[in-house]
mmCIF file of N, CA and C in Angstrom:
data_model
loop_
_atom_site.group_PDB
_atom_site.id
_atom_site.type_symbol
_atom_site.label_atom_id
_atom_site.label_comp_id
_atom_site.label_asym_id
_atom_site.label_seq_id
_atom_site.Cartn_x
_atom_site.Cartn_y
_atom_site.Cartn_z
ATOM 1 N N UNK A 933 27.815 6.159 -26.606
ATOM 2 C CA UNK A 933 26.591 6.928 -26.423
ATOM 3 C C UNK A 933 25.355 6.032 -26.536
ATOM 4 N N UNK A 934 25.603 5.048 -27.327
ATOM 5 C CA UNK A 934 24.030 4.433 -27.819
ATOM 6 C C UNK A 934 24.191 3.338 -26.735
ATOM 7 N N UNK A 935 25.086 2.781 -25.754
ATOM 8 C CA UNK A 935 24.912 2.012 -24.609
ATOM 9 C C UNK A 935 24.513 2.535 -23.983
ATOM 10 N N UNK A 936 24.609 4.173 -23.141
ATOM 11 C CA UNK A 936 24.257 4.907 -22.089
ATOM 12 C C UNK A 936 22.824 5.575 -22.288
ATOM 13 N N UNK A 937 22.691 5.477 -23.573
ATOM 14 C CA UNK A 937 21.238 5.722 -24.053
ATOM 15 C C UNK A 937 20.111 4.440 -23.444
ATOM 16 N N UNK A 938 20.926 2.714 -23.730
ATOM 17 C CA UNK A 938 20.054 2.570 -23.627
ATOM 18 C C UNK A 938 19.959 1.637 -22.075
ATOM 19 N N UNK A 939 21.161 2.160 -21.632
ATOM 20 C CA UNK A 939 21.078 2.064 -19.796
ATOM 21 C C UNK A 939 19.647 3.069 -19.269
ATOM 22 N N UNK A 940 19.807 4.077 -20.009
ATOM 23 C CA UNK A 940 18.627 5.055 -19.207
ATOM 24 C C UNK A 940 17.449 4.348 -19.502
ATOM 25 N N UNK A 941 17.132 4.154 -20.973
ATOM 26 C CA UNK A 941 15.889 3.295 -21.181
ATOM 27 C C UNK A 941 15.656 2.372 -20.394
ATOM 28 N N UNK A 942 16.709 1.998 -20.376
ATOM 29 C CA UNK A 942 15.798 0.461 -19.191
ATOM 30 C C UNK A 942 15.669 0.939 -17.619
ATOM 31 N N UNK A 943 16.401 2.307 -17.471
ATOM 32 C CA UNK A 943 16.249 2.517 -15.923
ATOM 33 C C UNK A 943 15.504 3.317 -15.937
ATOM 34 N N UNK A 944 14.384 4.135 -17.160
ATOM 35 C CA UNK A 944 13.429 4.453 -17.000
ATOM 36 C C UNK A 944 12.513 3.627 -17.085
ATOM 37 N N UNK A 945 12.174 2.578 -18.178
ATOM 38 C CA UNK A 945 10.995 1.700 -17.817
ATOM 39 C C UNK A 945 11.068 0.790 -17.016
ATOM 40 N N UNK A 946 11.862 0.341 -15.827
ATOM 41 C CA UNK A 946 11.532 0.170 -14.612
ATOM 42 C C UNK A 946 10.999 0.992 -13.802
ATOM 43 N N UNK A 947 11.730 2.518 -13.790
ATOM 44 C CA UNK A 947 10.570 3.692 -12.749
ATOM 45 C C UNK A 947 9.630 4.101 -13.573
ATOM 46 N N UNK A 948 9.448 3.264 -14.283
ATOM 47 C CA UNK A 948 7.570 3.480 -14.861
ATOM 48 C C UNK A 948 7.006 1.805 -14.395
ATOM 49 N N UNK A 949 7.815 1.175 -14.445
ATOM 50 C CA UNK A 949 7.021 -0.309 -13.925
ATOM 51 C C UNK A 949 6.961 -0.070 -12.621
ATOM 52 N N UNK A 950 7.574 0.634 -11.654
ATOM 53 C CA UNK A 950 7.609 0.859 -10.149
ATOM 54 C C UNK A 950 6.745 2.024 -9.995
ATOM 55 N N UNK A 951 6.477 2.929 -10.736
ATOM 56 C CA UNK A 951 5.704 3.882 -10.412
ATOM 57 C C UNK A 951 4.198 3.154 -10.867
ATOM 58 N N UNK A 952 4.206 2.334 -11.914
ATOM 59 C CA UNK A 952 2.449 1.793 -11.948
ATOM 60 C C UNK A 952 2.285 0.814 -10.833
ATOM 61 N N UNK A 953 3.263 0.157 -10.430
ATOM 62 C CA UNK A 953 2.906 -0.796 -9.442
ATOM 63 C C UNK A 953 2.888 0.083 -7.817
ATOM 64 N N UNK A 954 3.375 0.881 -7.819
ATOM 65 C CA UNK A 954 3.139 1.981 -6.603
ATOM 66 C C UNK A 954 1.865 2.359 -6.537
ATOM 67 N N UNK A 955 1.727 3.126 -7.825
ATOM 68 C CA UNK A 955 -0.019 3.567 -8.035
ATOM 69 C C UNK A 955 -0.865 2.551 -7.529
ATOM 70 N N UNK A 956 -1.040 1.491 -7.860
ATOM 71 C CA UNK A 956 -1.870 0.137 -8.208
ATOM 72 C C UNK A 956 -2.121 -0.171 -5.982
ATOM 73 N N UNK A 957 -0.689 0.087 -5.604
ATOM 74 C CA UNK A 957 -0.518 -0.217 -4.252
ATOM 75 C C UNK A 957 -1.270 0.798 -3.483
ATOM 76 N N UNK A 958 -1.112 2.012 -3.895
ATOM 77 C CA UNK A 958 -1.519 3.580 -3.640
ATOM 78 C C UNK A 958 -3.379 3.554 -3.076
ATOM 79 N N UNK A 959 -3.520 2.890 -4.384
ATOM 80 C CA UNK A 959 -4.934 2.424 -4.507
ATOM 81 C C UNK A 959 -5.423 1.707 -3.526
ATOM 82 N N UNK A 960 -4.738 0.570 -3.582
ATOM 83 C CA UNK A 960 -5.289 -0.500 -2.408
ATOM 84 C C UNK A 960 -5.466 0.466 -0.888
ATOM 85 N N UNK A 961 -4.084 0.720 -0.917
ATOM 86 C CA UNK A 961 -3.709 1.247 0.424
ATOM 87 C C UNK A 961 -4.801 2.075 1.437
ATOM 88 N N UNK A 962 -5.407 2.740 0.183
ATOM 89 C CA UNK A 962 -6.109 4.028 0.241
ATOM 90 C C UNK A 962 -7.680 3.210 0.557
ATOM 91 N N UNK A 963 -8.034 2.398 -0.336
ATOM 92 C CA UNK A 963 -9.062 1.740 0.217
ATOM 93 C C UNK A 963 -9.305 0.805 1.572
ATOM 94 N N UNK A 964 -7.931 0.801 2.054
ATOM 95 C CA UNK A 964 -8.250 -0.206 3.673
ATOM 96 C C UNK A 964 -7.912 1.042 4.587
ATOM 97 N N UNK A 965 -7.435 1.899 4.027
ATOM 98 C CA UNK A 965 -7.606 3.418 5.040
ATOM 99 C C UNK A 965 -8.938 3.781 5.303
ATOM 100 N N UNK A 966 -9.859 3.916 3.803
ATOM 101 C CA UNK A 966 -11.366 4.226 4.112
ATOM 102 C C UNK A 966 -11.913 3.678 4.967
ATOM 103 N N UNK A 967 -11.713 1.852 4.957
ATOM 104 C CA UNK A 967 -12.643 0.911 5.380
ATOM 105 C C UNK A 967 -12.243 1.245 7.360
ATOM 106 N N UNK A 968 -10.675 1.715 7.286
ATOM 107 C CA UNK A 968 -10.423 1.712 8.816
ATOM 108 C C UNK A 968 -10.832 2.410 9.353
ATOM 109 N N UNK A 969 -11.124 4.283 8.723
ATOM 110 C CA UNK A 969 -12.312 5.368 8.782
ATOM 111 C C UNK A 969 -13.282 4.878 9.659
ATOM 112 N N UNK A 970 -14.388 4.106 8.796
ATOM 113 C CA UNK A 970 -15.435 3.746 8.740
ATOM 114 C C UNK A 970 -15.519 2.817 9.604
ATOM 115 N N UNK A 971 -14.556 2.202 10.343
ATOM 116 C CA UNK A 971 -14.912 1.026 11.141
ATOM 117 C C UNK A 971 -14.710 2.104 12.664
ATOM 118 N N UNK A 972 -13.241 2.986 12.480
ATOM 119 C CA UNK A 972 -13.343 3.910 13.887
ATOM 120 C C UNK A 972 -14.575 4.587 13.882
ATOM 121 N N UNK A 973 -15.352 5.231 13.031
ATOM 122 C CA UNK A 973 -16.171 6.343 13.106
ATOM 123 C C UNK A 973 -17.714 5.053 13.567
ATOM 124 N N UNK A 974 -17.819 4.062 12.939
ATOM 125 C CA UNK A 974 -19.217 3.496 13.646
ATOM 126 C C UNK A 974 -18.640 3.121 14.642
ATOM 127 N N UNK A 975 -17.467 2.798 15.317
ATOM 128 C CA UNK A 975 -16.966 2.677 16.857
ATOM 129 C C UNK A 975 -17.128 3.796 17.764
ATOM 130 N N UNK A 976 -17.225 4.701 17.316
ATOM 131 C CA UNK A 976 -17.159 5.884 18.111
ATOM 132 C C UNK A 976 -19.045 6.685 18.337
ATOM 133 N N UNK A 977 -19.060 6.012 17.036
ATOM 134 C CA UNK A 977 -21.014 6.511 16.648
ATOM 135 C C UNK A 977 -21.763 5.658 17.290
ATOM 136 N N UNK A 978 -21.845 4.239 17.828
ATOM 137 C CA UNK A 978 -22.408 2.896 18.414
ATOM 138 C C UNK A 978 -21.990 2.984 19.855
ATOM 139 N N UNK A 979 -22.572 2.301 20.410
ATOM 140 C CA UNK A 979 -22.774 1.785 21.835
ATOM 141 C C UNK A 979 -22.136 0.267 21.644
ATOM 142 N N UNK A 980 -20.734 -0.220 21.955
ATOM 143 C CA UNK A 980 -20.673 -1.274 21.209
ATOM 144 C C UNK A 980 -20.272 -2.140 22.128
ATOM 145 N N UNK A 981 -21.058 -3.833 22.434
ATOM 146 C CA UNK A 981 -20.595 -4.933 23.227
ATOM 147 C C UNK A 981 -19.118 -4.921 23.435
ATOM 148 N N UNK A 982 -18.862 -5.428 24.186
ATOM 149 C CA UNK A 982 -17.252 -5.567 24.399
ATOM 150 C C UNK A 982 -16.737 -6.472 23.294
ATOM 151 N N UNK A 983 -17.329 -7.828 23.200
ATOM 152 C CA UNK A 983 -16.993 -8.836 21.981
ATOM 153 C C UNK A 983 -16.677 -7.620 20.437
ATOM 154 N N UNK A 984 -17.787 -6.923 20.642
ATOM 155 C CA UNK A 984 -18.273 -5.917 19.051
ATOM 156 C C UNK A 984 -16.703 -5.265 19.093
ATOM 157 N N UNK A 985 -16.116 -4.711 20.054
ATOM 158 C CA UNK A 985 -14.915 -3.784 20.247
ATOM 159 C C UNK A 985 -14.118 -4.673 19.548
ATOM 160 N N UNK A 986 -13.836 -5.527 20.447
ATOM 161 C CA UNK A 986 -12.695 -6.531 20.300
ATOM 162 C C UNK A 986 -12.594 -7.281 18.518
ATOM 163 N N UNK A 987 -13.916 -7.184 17.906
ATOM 164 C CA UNK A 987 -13.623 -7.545 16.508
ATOM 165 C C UNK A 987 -13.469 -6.347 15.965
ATOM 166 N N UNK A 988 -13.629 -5.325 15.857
ATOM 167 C CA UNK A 988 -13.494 -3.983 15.166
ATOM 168 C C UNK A 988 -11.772 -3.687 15.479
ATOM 169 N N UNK A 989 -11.258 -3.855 16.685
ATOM 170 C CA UNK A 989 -10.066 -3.593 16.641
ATOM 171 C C UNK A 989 -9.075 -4.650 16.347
ATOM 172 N N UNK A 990 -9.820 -6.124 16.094
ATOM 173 C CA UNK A 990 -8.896 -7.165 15.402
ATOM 174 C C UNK A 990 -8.967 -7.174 14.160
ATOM 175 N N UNK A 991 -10.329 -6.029 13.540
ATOM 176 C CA UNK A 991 -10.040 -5.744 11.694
ATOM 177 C C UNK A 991 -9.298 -4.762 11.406
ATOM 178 N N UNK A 992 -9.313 -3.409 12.428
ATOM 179 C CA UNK A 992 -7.745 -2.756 12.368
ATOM 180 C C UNK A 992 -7.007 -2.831 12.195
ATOM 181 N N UNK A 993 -6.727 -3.985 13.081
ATOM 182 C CA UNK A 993 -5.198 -4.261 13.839
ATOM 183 C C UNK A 993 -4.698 -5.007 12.047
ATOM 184 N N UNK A 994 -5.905 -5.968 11.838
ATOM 185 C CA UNK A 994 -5.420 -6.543 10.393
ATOM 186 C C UNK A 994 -5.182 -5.744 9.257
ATOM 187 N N UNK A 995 -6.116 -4.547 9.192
ATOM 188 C CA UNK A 995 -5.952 -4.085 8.297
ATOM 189 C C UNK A 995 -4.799 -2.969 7.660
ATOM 190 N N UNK A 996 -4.226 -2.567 9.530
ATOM 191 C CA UNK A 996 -3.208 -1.802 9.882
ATOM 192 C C UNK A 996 -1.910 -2.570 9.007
ATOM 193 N N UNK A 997 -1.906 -3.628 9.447
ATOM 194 C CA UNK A 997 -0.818 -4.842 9.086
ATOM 195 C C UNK A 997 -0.758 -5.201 7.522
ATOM 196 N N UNK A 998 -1.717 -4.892 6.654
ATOM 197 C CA UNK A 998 -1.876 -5.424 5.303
ATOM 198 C C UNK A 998 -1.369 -4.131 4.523
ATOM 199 N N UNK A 999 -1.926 -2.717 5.669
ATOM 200 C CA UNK A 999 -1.429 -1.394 4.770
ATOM 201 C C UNK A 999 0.150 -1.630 4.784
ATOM 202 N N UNK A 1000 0.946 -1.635 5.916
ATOM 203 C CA UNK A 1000 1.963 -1.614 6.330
ATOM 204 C C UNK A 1000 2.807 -2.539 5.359
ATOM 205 N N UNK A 1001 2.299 -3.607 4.987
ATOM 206 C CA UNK A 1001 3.158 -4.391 4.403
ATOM 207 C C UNK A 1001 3.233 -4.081 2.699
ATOM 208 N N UNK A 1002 1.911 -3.624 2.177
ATOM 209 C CA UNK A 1002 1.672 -3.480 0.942
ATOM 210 C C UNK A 1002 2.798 -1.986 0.785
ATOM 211 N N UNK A 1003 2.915 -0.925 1.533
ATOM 212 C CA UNK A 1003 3.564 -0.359 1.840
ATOM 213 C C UNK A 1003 5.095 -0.822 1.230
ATOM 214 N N UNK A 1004 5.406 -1.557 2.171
ATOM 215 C CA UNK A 1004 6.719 -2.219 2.291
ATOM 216 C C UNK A 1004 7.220 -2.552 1.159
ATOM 217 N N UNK A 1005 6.460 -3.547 0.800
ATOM 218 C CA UNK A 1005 6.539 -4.317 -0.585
ATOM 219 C C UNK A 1005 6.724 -3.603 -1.968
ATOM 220 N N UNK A 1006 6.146 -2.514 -1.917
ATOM 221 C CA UNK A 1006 6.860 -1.539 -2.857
ATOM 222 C C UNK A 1006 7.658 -0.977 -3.128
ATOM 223 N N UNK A 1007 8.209 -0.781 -1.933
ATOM 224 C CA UNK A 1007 9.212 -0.091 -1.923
ATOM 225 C C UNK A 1007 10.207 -1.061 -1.685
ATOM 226 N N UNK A 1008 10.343 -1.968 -1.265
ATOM 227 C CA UNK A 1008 11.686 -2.945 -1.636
ATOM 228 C C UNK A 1008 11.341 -3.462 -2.732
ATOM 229 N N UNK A 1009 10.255 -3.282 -3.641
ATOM 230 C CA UNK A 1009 10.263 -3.531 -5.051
ATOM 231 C C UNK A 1009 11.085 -2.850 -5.718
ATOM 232 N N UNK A 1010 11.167 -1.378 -5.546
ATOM 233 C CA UNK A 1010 11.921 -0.292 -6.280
ATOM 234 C C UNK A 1010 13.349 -0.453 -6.192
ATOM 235 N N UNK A 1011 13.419 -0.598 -4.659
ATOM 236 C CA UNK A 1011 15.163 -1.728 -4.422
ATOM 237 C C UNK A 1011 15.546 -2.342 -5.214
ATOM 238 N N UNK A 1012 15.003 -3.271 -5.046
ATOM 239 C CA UNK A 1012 15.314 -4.481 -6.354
ATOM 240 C C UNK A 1012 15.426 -4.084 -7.571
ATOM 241 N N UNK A 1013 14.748 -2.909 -8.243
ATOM 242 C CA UNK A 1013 15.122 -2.805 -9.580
ATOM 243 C C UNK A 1013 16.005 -1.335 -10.035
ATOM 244 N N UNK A 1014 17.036 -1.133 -8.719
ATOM 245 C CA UNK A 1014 17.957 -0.258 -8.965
ATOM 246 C C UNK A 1014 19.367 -0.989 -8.949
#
């Protein structure tokens, strides 16, 4: 009993180390969502050079790619500690 007790302990404070590091990701995530908001909505609000387009949708395209991975990375974090 006191081994299986303390199998759970440790396989709960990993899904508390995976759930703060989720949060922490949650966060980020959520802030390059705003910033991508805000970059479609003055794209759509502006009259914008073609060059102006072409960098607004290469900070997307980056920022698309940084959500996606931070994404990722968590969740094959949680992998790893099952």
């Amino acid at each position: 009993m006191i081994k299986l007790t303390i199998i759970n302990e440790d396989y709960l404070r990993q899904q508390l180390e995976w759930v703060k590091y989720r949060a922490e990701a949650l966060d980020e995530i959520e802030n390059k969502l705003k910033k991508m908001k805000e970059l479609a909505v003055f794209a759509t609000e502006n009259e914008l050079l073609p060059m102006e387009t072409l960098e607004i949708n290469a900070k997307l395209q980056e920022l698309h790619k940084e959500v996606t991975e931070l994404d990722e990375q968590t969740r094959v974090f949680w992998l790893d500690c099952q």
